[in-house]
């Protein structure tokens, strides 16, 4: 996987983490085996805690049959409201507020020369991670850092349910600034309340991360 040569060693390492996490968090479609091979290659360029977390997830997911992996994904992210990867869904319950929140993602993509996604919501974590990894690490890091609280709460929710995906999100957290006391308090409140109960019907978007299935399950976007 070729990444644009921007930034120093730390930025490059983080971009590999983001790309690896993006692939592991994508819906297991017909290209799943190829994506796992790509992840294995990316892991050779990493070291430290992030690599250990991603490698653990890669090992566990690789042991699943394709159908089992897909069923696990749906059960984790579609059937559990507290495990949604739509970042603005955690903090914006009505269509107007969520639309404004997602506009920040679309604007960041366009300002960096990327086309607005078409098959997945722009705030879907795998899409944001791929954007940060392959298009603009500065703007991508900013989007991730600004949504650190939802990402932290997502990780905790996945860990509580024993999901293998908790390792992937935890690896992403290692690339973000340390949470402030205020952010920790916000995360605790959000974890207790969960995301807003009202799902909104906005037209989805996507970059090159494989879109989630369209014929089964019920999404939040």
PDB file of C-alpha atoms in Angstrom:
ATOM      1  CA  UNK A   1       0.000   0.000   0.000  1.00  0.00           C
ATOM      2  CA  UNK A   2       1.674   3.205  -1.147  1.00  0.00           C
ATOM      3  CA  UNK A   3       1.161   6.241   1.066  1.00  0.00           C
ATOM      4  CA  UNK A   4       1.828   9.816   0.028  1.00  0.00           C
ATOM      5  CA  UNK A   5       5.196  10.966   1.381  1.00  0.00           C
ATOM      6  CA  UNK A   6       4.168  13.769   3.704  1.00  0.00           C
ATOM      7  CA  UNK A   7       5.374  14.381   7.256  1.00  0.00           C
ATOM      8  CA  UNK A   8       8.088  12.814   9.402  1.00  0.00           C
ATOM      9  CA  UNK A   9       8.541   9.361  10.867  1.00  0.00           C
ATOM     10  CA  UNK A  10       5.806   9.769  13.477  1.00  0.00           C
ATOM     11  CA  UNK A  11       3.283  10.912  10.883  1.00  0.00           C
ATOM     12  CA  UNK A  12       4.220   8.071   8.558  1.00  0.00           C
ATOM     13  CA  UNK A  13       3.881   5.528  11.371  1.00  0.00           C
ATOM     14  CA  UNK A  14       0.481   6.922  12.315  1.00  0.00           C
ATOM     15  CA  UNK A  15      -0.630   6.796   8.691  1.00  0.00           C
ATOM     16  CA  UNK A  16       0.256   3.105   8.523  1.00  0.00           C
ATOM     17  CA  UNK A  17      -1.742   2.553  11.713  1.00  0.00           C
ATOM     18  CA  UNK A  18      -4.706   4.445  10.248  1.00  0.00           C
ATOM     19  CA  UNK A  19      -4.618   2.546   6.962  1.00  0.00           C
ATOM     20  CA  UNK A  20      -4.315  -0.795   8.740  1.00  0.00           C
ATOM     21  CA  UNK A  21      -7.176   0.066  11.095  1.00  0.00           C
ATOM     22  CA  UNK A  22      -9.313   1.260   8.189  1.00  0.00           C
ATOM     23  CA  UNK A  23      -8.959  -2.070   6.429  1.00  0.00           C
ATOM     24  CA  UNK A  24      -9.660  -4.099   9.566  1.00  0.00           C
ATOM     25  CA  UNK A  25     -12.760  -2.013  10.356  1.00  0.00           C
ATOM     26  CA  UNK A  26     -14.196  -2.356   6.850  1.00  0.00           C
ATOM     27  CA  UNK A  27     -17.079  -4.731   6.205  1.00  0.00           C
ATOM     28  CA  UNK A  28     -15.741  -8.208   5.214  1.00  0.00           C
ATOM     29  CA  UNK A  29     -16.791  -8.319   1.559  1.00  0.00           C
ATOM     30  CA  UNK A  30     -15.505 -10.387  -1.356  1.00  0.00           C
ATOM     31  CA  UNK A  31     -12.106  -8.653  -1.097  1.00  0.00           C
ATOM     32  CA  UNK A  32     -11.705  -9.536   2.577  1.00  0.00           C
ATOM     33  CA  UNK A  33      -8.915 -12.099   2.038  1.00  0.00           C
ATOM     34  CA  UNK A  34      -6.943  -9.609  -0.057  1.00  0.00           C
ATOM     35  CA  UNK A  35      -7.419  -6.918   2.558  1.00  0.00           C
ATOM     36  CA  UNK A  36      -6.114  -9.224   5.277  1.00  0.00           C
ATOM     37  CA  UNK A  37      -3.030  -9.877   3.135  1.00  0.00           C
ATOM     38  CA  UNK A  38      -2.533  -6.118   2.793  1.00  0.00           C
ATOM     39  CA  UNK A  39      -2.839  -5.749   6.556  1.00  0.00           C
ATOM     40  CA  UNK A  40      -0.179  -8.414   7.061  1.00  0.00           C
ATOM     41  CA  UNK A  41       2.150  -6.440   4.800  1.00  0.00           C
ATOM     42  CA  UNK A  42       1.420  -3.156   6.579  1.00  0.00           C
ATOM     43  CA  UNK A  43       2.135  -4.731   9.960  1.00  0.00           C
ATOM     44  CA  UNK A  44       5.726  -5.352   8.890  1.00  0.00           C
ATOM     45  CA  UNK A  45       6.211  -1.566   8.879  1.00  0.00           C
ATOM     46  CA  UNK A  46       4.987  -1.090  12.452  1.00  0.00           C
ATOM     47  CA  UNK A  47       6.298  -1.726  15.935  1.00  0.00           C
ATOM     48  CA  UNK A  48       5.233  -1.036  19.498  1.00  0.00           C
ATOM     49  CA  UNK A  49       1.788  -1.133  21.177  1.00  0.00           C
ATOM     50  CA  UNK A  50      -0.191  -0.149  18.066  1.00  0.00           C
ATOM     51  CA  UNK A  51       1.314  -3.008  16.075  1.00  0.00           C
ATOM     52  CA  UNK A  52       0.596  -5.499  18.866  1.00  0.00           C
ATOM     53  CA  UNK A  53      -3.048  -4.441  19.005  1.00  0.00           C
ATOM     54  CA  UNK A  54      -3.513  -4.541  15.235  1.00  0.00           C
ATOM     55  CA  UNK A  55      -1.665  -7.840  14.902  1.00  0.00           C
ATOM     56  CA  UNK A  56      -3.896  -9.406  17.563  1.00  0.00           C
ATOM     57  CA  UNK A  57      -7.004  -8.266  15.709  1.00  0.00           C
ATOM     58  CA  UNK A  58      -5.574  -9.464  12.393  1.00  0.00           C
ATOM     59  CA  UNK A  59      -4.869 -12.911  13.826  1.00  0.00           C
ATOM     60  CA  UNK A  60      -8.341 -13.285  15.310  1.00  0.00           C
ATOM     61  CA  UNK A  61     -10.150 -12.022  12.226  1.00  0.00           C
ATOM     62  CA  UNK A  62      -8.050 -14.176   9.899  1.00  0.00           C
ATOM     63  CA  UNK A  63      -9.188 -17.244  11.828  1.00  0.00           C
ATOM     64  CA  UNK A  64     -12.833 -16.556  10.930  1.00  0.00           C
ATOM     65  CA  UNK A  65     -14.546 -17.898   7.842  1.00  0.00           C
ATOM     66  CA  UNK A  66     -15.764 -15.088   5.537  1.00  0.00           C
ATOM     67  CA  UNK A  67     -19.425 -15.616   6.431  1.00  0.00           C
ATOM     68  CA  UNK A  68     -18.623 -15.755  10.125  1.00  0.00           C
ATOM     69  CA  UNK A  69     -16.587 -12.562   9.854  1.00  0.00           C
ATOM     70  CA  UNK A  70     -19.477 -10.800   8.123  1.00  0.00           C
ATOM     71  CA  UNK A  71     -21.974 -11.996  10.718  1.00  0.00           C
ATOM     72  CA  UNK A  72     -19.675 -10.843  13.526  1.00  0.00           C
ATOM     73  CA  UNK A  73     -19.329  -7.436  11.898  1.00  0.00           C
ATOM     74  CA  UNK A  74     -23.094  -6.982  11.557  1.00  0.00           C
ATOM     75  CA  UNK A  75     -23.710  -8.146  15.121  1.00  0.00           C
ATOM     76  CA  UNK A  76     -21.090  -5.736  16.411  1.00  0.00           C
ATOM     77  CA  UNK A  77     -21.741  -2.567  14.461  1.00  0.00           C
ATOM     78  CA  UNK A  78     -25.338  -2.848  13.221  1.00  0.00           C
ATOM     79  CA  UNK A  79     -27.135  -4.458  16.130  1.00  0.00           C
ATOM     80  CA  UNK A  80     -25.502  -2.541  18.971  1.00  0.00           C
ATOM     81  CA  UNK A  81     -26.339   1.133  19.090  1.00  0.00           C
ATOM     82  CA  UNK A  82     -23.420   1.804  21.448  1.00  0.00           C
ATOM     83  CA  UNK A  83     -20.945   0.424  18.906  1.00  0.00           C
ATOM     84  CA  UNK A  84     -21.713   2.676  15.956  1.00  0.00           C
ATOM     85  CA  UNK A  85     -18.734   3.910  13.932  1.00  0.00           C
ATOM     86  CA  UNK A  86     -20.633   6.965  12.681  1.00  0.00           C
ATOM     87  CA  UNK A  87     -18.814   9.559  14.742  1.00  0.00           C
ATOM     88  CA  UNK A  88     -21.385  12.356  14.552  1.00  0.00           C
ATOM     89  CA  UNK A  89     -24.156   9.950  15.569  1.00  0.00           C
ATOM     90  CA  UNK A  90     -22.745   9.987  19.092  1.00  0.00           C
ATOM     91  CA  UNK A  91     -23.291  13.700  19.555  1.00  0.00           C
ATOM     92  CA  UNK A  92     -25.949  14.891  17.069  1.00  0.00           C
ATOM     93  CA  UNK A  93     -29.392  13.369  17.254  1.00  0.00           C
ATOM     94  CA  UNK A  94     -31.480  15.352  14.804  1.00  0.00           C
ATOM     95  CA  UNK A  95     -31.026  15.599  11.046  1.00  0.00           C
ATOM     96  CA  UNK A  96     -30.119  19.283  10.992  1.00  0.00           C
ATOM     97  CA  UNK A  97     -27.424  19.063  13.664  1.00  0.00           C
ATOM     98  CA  UNK A  98     -25.933  15.884  12.272  1.00  0.00           C
ATOM     99  CA  UNK A  99     -25.946  17.284   8.763  1.00  0.00           C
ATOM    100  CA  UNK A 100     -23.971  20.309   9.893  1.00  0.00           C
ATOM    101  CA  UNK A 101     -21.555  18.083  11.814  1.00  0.00           C
ATOM    102  CA  UNK A 102     -20.961  15.871   8.770  1.00  0.00           C
ATOM    103  CA  UNK A 103     -20.395  18.899   6.582  1.00  0.00           C
ATOM    104  CA  UNK A 104     -17.094  19.408   8.420  1.00  0.00           C
ATOM    105  CA  UNK A 105     -15.914  16.030   7.121  1.00  0.00           C
ATOM    106  CA  UNK A 106     -17.080  16.695   3.557  1.00  0.00           C
ATOM    107  CA  UNK A 107     -15.398  20.112   3.582  1.00  0.00           C
ATOM    108  CA  UNK A 108     -12.128  18.636   4.837  1.00  0.00           C
ATOM    109  CA  UNK A 109     -12.170  16.017   2.084  1.00  0.00           C
ATOM    110  CA  UNK A 110     -12.871  18.559  -0.644  1.00  0.00           C
ATOM    111  CA  UNK A 111     -10.293  21.044   0.651  1.00  0.00           C
ATOM    112  CA  UNK A 112      -7.700  18.268   0.395  1.00  0.00           C
ATOM    113  CA  UNK A 113      -8.653  17.451  -3.188  1.00  0.00           C
ATOM    114  CA  UNK A 114     -10.681  14.307  -2.435  1.00  0.00           C
ATOM    115  CA  UNK A 115     -14.139  13.773  -3.850  1.00  0.00           C
ATOM    116  CA  UNK A 116     -16.970  13.601  -1.355  1.00  0.00           C
ATOM    117  CA  UNK A 117     -17.814   9.969  -0.546  1.00  0.00           C
ATOM    118  CA  UNK A 118     -20.840   8.431  -2.268  1.00  0.00           C
ATOM    119  CA  UNK A 119     -21.507   5.003  -0.737  1.00  0.00           C
ATOM    120  CA  UNK A 120     -20.794   5.626   2.924  1.00  0.00           C
ATOM    121  CA  UNK A 121     -21.260   8.471   5.382  1.00  0.00           C
ATOM    122  CA  UNK A 122     -18.266  10.833   5.561  1.00  0.00           C
ATOM    123  CA  UNK A 123     -18.074  10.441   9.345  1.00  0.00           C
ATOM    124  CA  UNK A 124     -17.782   6.630   9.192  1.00  0.00           C
ATOM    125  CA  UNK A 125     -14.585   5.823  11.075  1.00  0.00           C
ATOM    126  CA  UNK A 126     -12.969   3.590   8.382  1.00  0.00           C
ATOM    127  CA  UNK A 127     -13.523   6.358   5.802  1.00  0.00           C
ATOM    128  CA  UNK A 128     -11.980   9.012   8.061  1.00  0.00           C
ATOM    129  CA  UNK A 129      -9.017   6.730   8.776  1.00  0.00           C
ATOM    130  CA  UNK A 130      -8.373   6.094   5.093  1.00  0.00           C
ATOM    131  CA  UNK A 131      -8.568   9.803   4.355  1.00  0.00           C
ATOM    132  CA  UNK A 132      -6.018  10.497   7.111  1.00  0.00           C
ATOM    133  CA  UNK A 133      -3.757   7.718   5.867  1.00  0.00           C
ATOM    134  CA  UNK A 134      -3.827   8.253   2.127  1.00  0.00           C
ATOM    135  CA  UNK A 135      -4.934  11.804   1.410  1.00  0.00           C
ATOM    136  CA  UNK A 136      -4.184  14.391   4.091  1.00  0.00           C
ATOM    137  CA  UNK A 137      -2.651  13.318   7.424  1.00  0.00           C
ATOM    138  CA  UNK A 138      -2.886  16.824   8.896  1.00  0.00           C
ATOM    139  CA  UNK A 139      -6.594  17.322   8.189  1.00  0.00           C
ATOM    140  CA  UNK A 140      -7.281  13.681   8.961  1.00  0.00           C
ATOM    141  CA  UNK A 141      -5.544  13.833  12.325  1.00  0.00           C
ATOM    142  CA  UNK A 142      -7.532  16.960  13.153  1.00  0.00           C
ATOM    143  CA  UNK A 143     -10.836  15.229  12.379  1.00  0.00           C
ATOM    144  CA  UNK A 144      -9.857  12.220  14.477  1.00  0.00           C
ATOM    145  CA  UNK A 145      -8.632  14.365  17.372  1.00  0.00           C
ATOM    146  CA  UNK A 146     -11.803  16.455  17.323  1.00  0.00           C
ATOM    147  CA  UNK A 147     -13.802  13.246  17.665  1.00  0.00           C
ATOM    148  CA  UNK A 148     -11.554  11.608  20.217  1.00  0.00           C
ATOM    149  CA  UNK A 149     -14.407  11.325  22.744  1.00  0.00           C
ATOM    150  CA  UNK A 150     -16.706   9.262  20.456  1.00  0.00           C
ATOM    151  CA  UNK A 151     -13.726   7.119  19.430  1.00  0.00           C
ATOM    152  CA  UNK A 152     -12.787   6.498  23.070  1.00  0.00           C
ATOM    153  CA  UNK A 153     -16.373   5.614  23.974  1.00  0.00           C
ATOM    154  CA  UNK A 154     -16.601   3.295  20.970  1.00  0.00           C
ATOM    155  CA  UNK A 155     -13.422   1.528  22.077  1.00  0.00           C
ATOM    156  CA  UNK A 156     -14.716   1.071  25.604  1.00  0.00           C
ATOM    157  CA  UNK A 157     -18.039  -0.255  24.342  1.00  0.00           C
ATOM    158  CA  UNK A 158     -16.297  -2.761  22.082  1.00  0.00           C
ATOM    159  CA  UNK A 159     -14.005  -3.846  24.916  1.00  0.00           C
ATOM    160  CA  UNK A 160     -16.955  -4.364  27.268  1.00  0.00           C
ATOM    161  CA  UNK A 161     -18.616  -6.642  24.718  1.00  0.00           C
ATOM    162  CA  UNK A 162     -15.382  -8.583  24.171  1.00  0.00           C
ATOM    163  CA  UNK A 163     -15.152  -7.616  20.508  1.00  0.00           C
ATOM    164  CA  UNK A 164     -11.926  -8.160  18.592  1.00  0.00           C
ATOM    165  CA  UNK A 165     -12.511  -4.743  17.019  1.00  0.00           C
ATOM    166  CA  UNK A 166     -11.723  -3.110  20.371  1.00  0.00           C
ATOM    167  CA  UNK A 167      -8.034  -3.784  19.657  1.00  0.00           C
ATOM    168  CA  UNK A 168      -8.260  -1.928  16.336  1.00  0.00           C
ATOM    169  CA  UNK A 169      -9.866   1.180  17.805  1.00  0.00           C
ATOM    170  CA  UNK A 170      -7.426   1.093  20.710  1.00  0.00           C
ATOM    171  CA  UNK A 171      -4.575   1.203  18.185  1.00  0.00           C
ATOM    172  CA  UNK A 172      -6.141   4.300  16.615  1.00  0.00           C
ATOM    173  CA  UNK A 173      -6.297   5.935  20.051  1.00  0.00           C
ATOM    174  CA  UNK A 174      -2.514   5.554  20.424  1.00  0.00           C
ATOM    175  CA  UNK A 175      -2.067   8.005  17.524  1.00  0.00           C
ATOM    176  CA  UNK A 176      -4.225  10.738  19.075  1.00  0.00           C
ATOM    177  CA  UNK A 177      -3.385  13.380  21.702  1.00  0.00           C
ATOM    178  CA  UNK A 178      -3.997  12.398  25.305  1.00  0.00           C
ATOM    179  CA  UNK A 179      -7.557  13.145  26.375  1.00  0.00           C
ATOM    180  CA  UNK A 180      -8.035  16.123  28.681  1.00  0.00           C
ATOM    181  CA  UNK A 181      -9.898  15.838  31.993  1.00  0.00           C
ATOM    182  CA  UNK A 182     -12.859  17.577  30.382  1.00  0.00           C
ATOM    183  CA  UNK A 183     -12.841  15.095  27.489  1.00  0.00           C
ATOM    184  CA  UNK A 184     -12.679  12.190  29.942  1.00  0.00           C
ATOM    185  CA  UNK A 185     -15.736  13.553  31.750  1.00  0.00           C
ATOM    186  CA  UNK A 186     -17.573  13.994  28.447  1.00  0.00           C
ATOM    187  CA  UNK A 187     -16.706  10.437  27.492  1.00  0.00           C
ATOM    188  CA  UNK A 188     -18.014   9.121  30.804  1.00  0.00           C
ATOM    189  CA  UNK A 189     -21.305  10.974  30.359  1.00  0.00           C
ATOM    190  CA  UNK A 190     -21.625   9.793  26.769  1.00  0.00           C
ATOM    191  CA  UNK A 191     -20.855   6.209  27.743  1.00  0.00           C
ATOM    192  CA  UNK A 192     -23.646   6.280  30.293  1.00  0.00           C
ATOM    193  CA  UNK A 193     -26.223   7.886  28.005  1.00  0.00           C
ATOM    194  CA  UNK A 194     -25.174   6.255  24.739  1.00  0.00           C
ATOM    195  CA  UNK A 195     -25.640   7.893  21.331  1.00  0.00           C
ATOM    196  CA  UNK A 196     -28.878   9.754  20.577  1.00  0.00           C
ATOM    197  CA  UNK A 197     -31.814   7.401  20.067  1.00  0.00           C
ATOM    198  CA  UNK A 198     -32.945   9.020  16.813  1.00  0.00           C
ATOM    199  CA  UNK A 199     -31.189   7.702  13.708  1.00  0.00           C
ATOM    200  CA  UNK A 200     -31.222  10.118  10.796  1.00  0.00           C
ATOM    201  CA  UNK A 201     -31.772   9.259   7.152  1.00  0.00           C
ATOM    202  CA  UNK A 202     -29.030  11.133   5.364  1.00  0.00           C
ATOM    203  CA  UNK A 203     -27.725  10.088   1.967  1.00  0.00           C
ATOM    204  CA  UNK A 204     -24.530   8.055   2.555  1.00  0.00           C
ATOM    205  CA  UNK A 205     -21.103   8.796   1.036  1.00  0.00           C
ATOM    206  CA  UNK A 206     -17.597   6.760   0.515  1.00  0.00           C
ATOM    207  CA  UNK A 207     -13.944   6.972  -0.439  1.00  0.00           C
ATOM    208  CA  UNK A 208     -12.337   3.657  -1.407  1.00  0.00           C
ATOM    209  CA  UNK A 209     -13.099   1.786   1.803  1.00  0.00           C
ATOM    210  CA  UNK A 210     -15.534  -0.984   0.780  1.00  0.00           C
ATOM    211  CA  UNK A 211     -19.119   0.094   1.550  1.00  0.00           C
ATOM    212  CA  UNK A 212     -21.090  -1.966   4.002  1.00  0.00           C
ATOM    213  CA  UNK A 213     -23.678  -4.403   2.728  1.00  0.00           C
ATOM    214  CA  UNK A 214     -26.897  -2.907   1.396  1.00  0.00           C
ATOM    215  CA  UNK A 215     -29.247  -5.887   1.476  1.00  0.00           C
ATOM    216  CA  UNK A 216     -28.962  -7.114   5.047  1.00  0.00           C
ATOM    217  CA  UNK A 217     -28.875  -5.562   8.464  1.00  0.00           C
ATOM    218  CA  UNK A 218     -29.859  -2.068   9.497  1.00  0.00           C
ATOM    219  CA  UNK A 219     -27.333   0.744   9.657  1.00  0.00           C
ATOM    220  CA  UNK A 220     -27.348   3.914  11.699  1.00  0.00           C
ATOM    221  CA  UNK A 221     -26.557   6.261   8.806  1.00  0.00           C
TER     222      UNK A 221
END
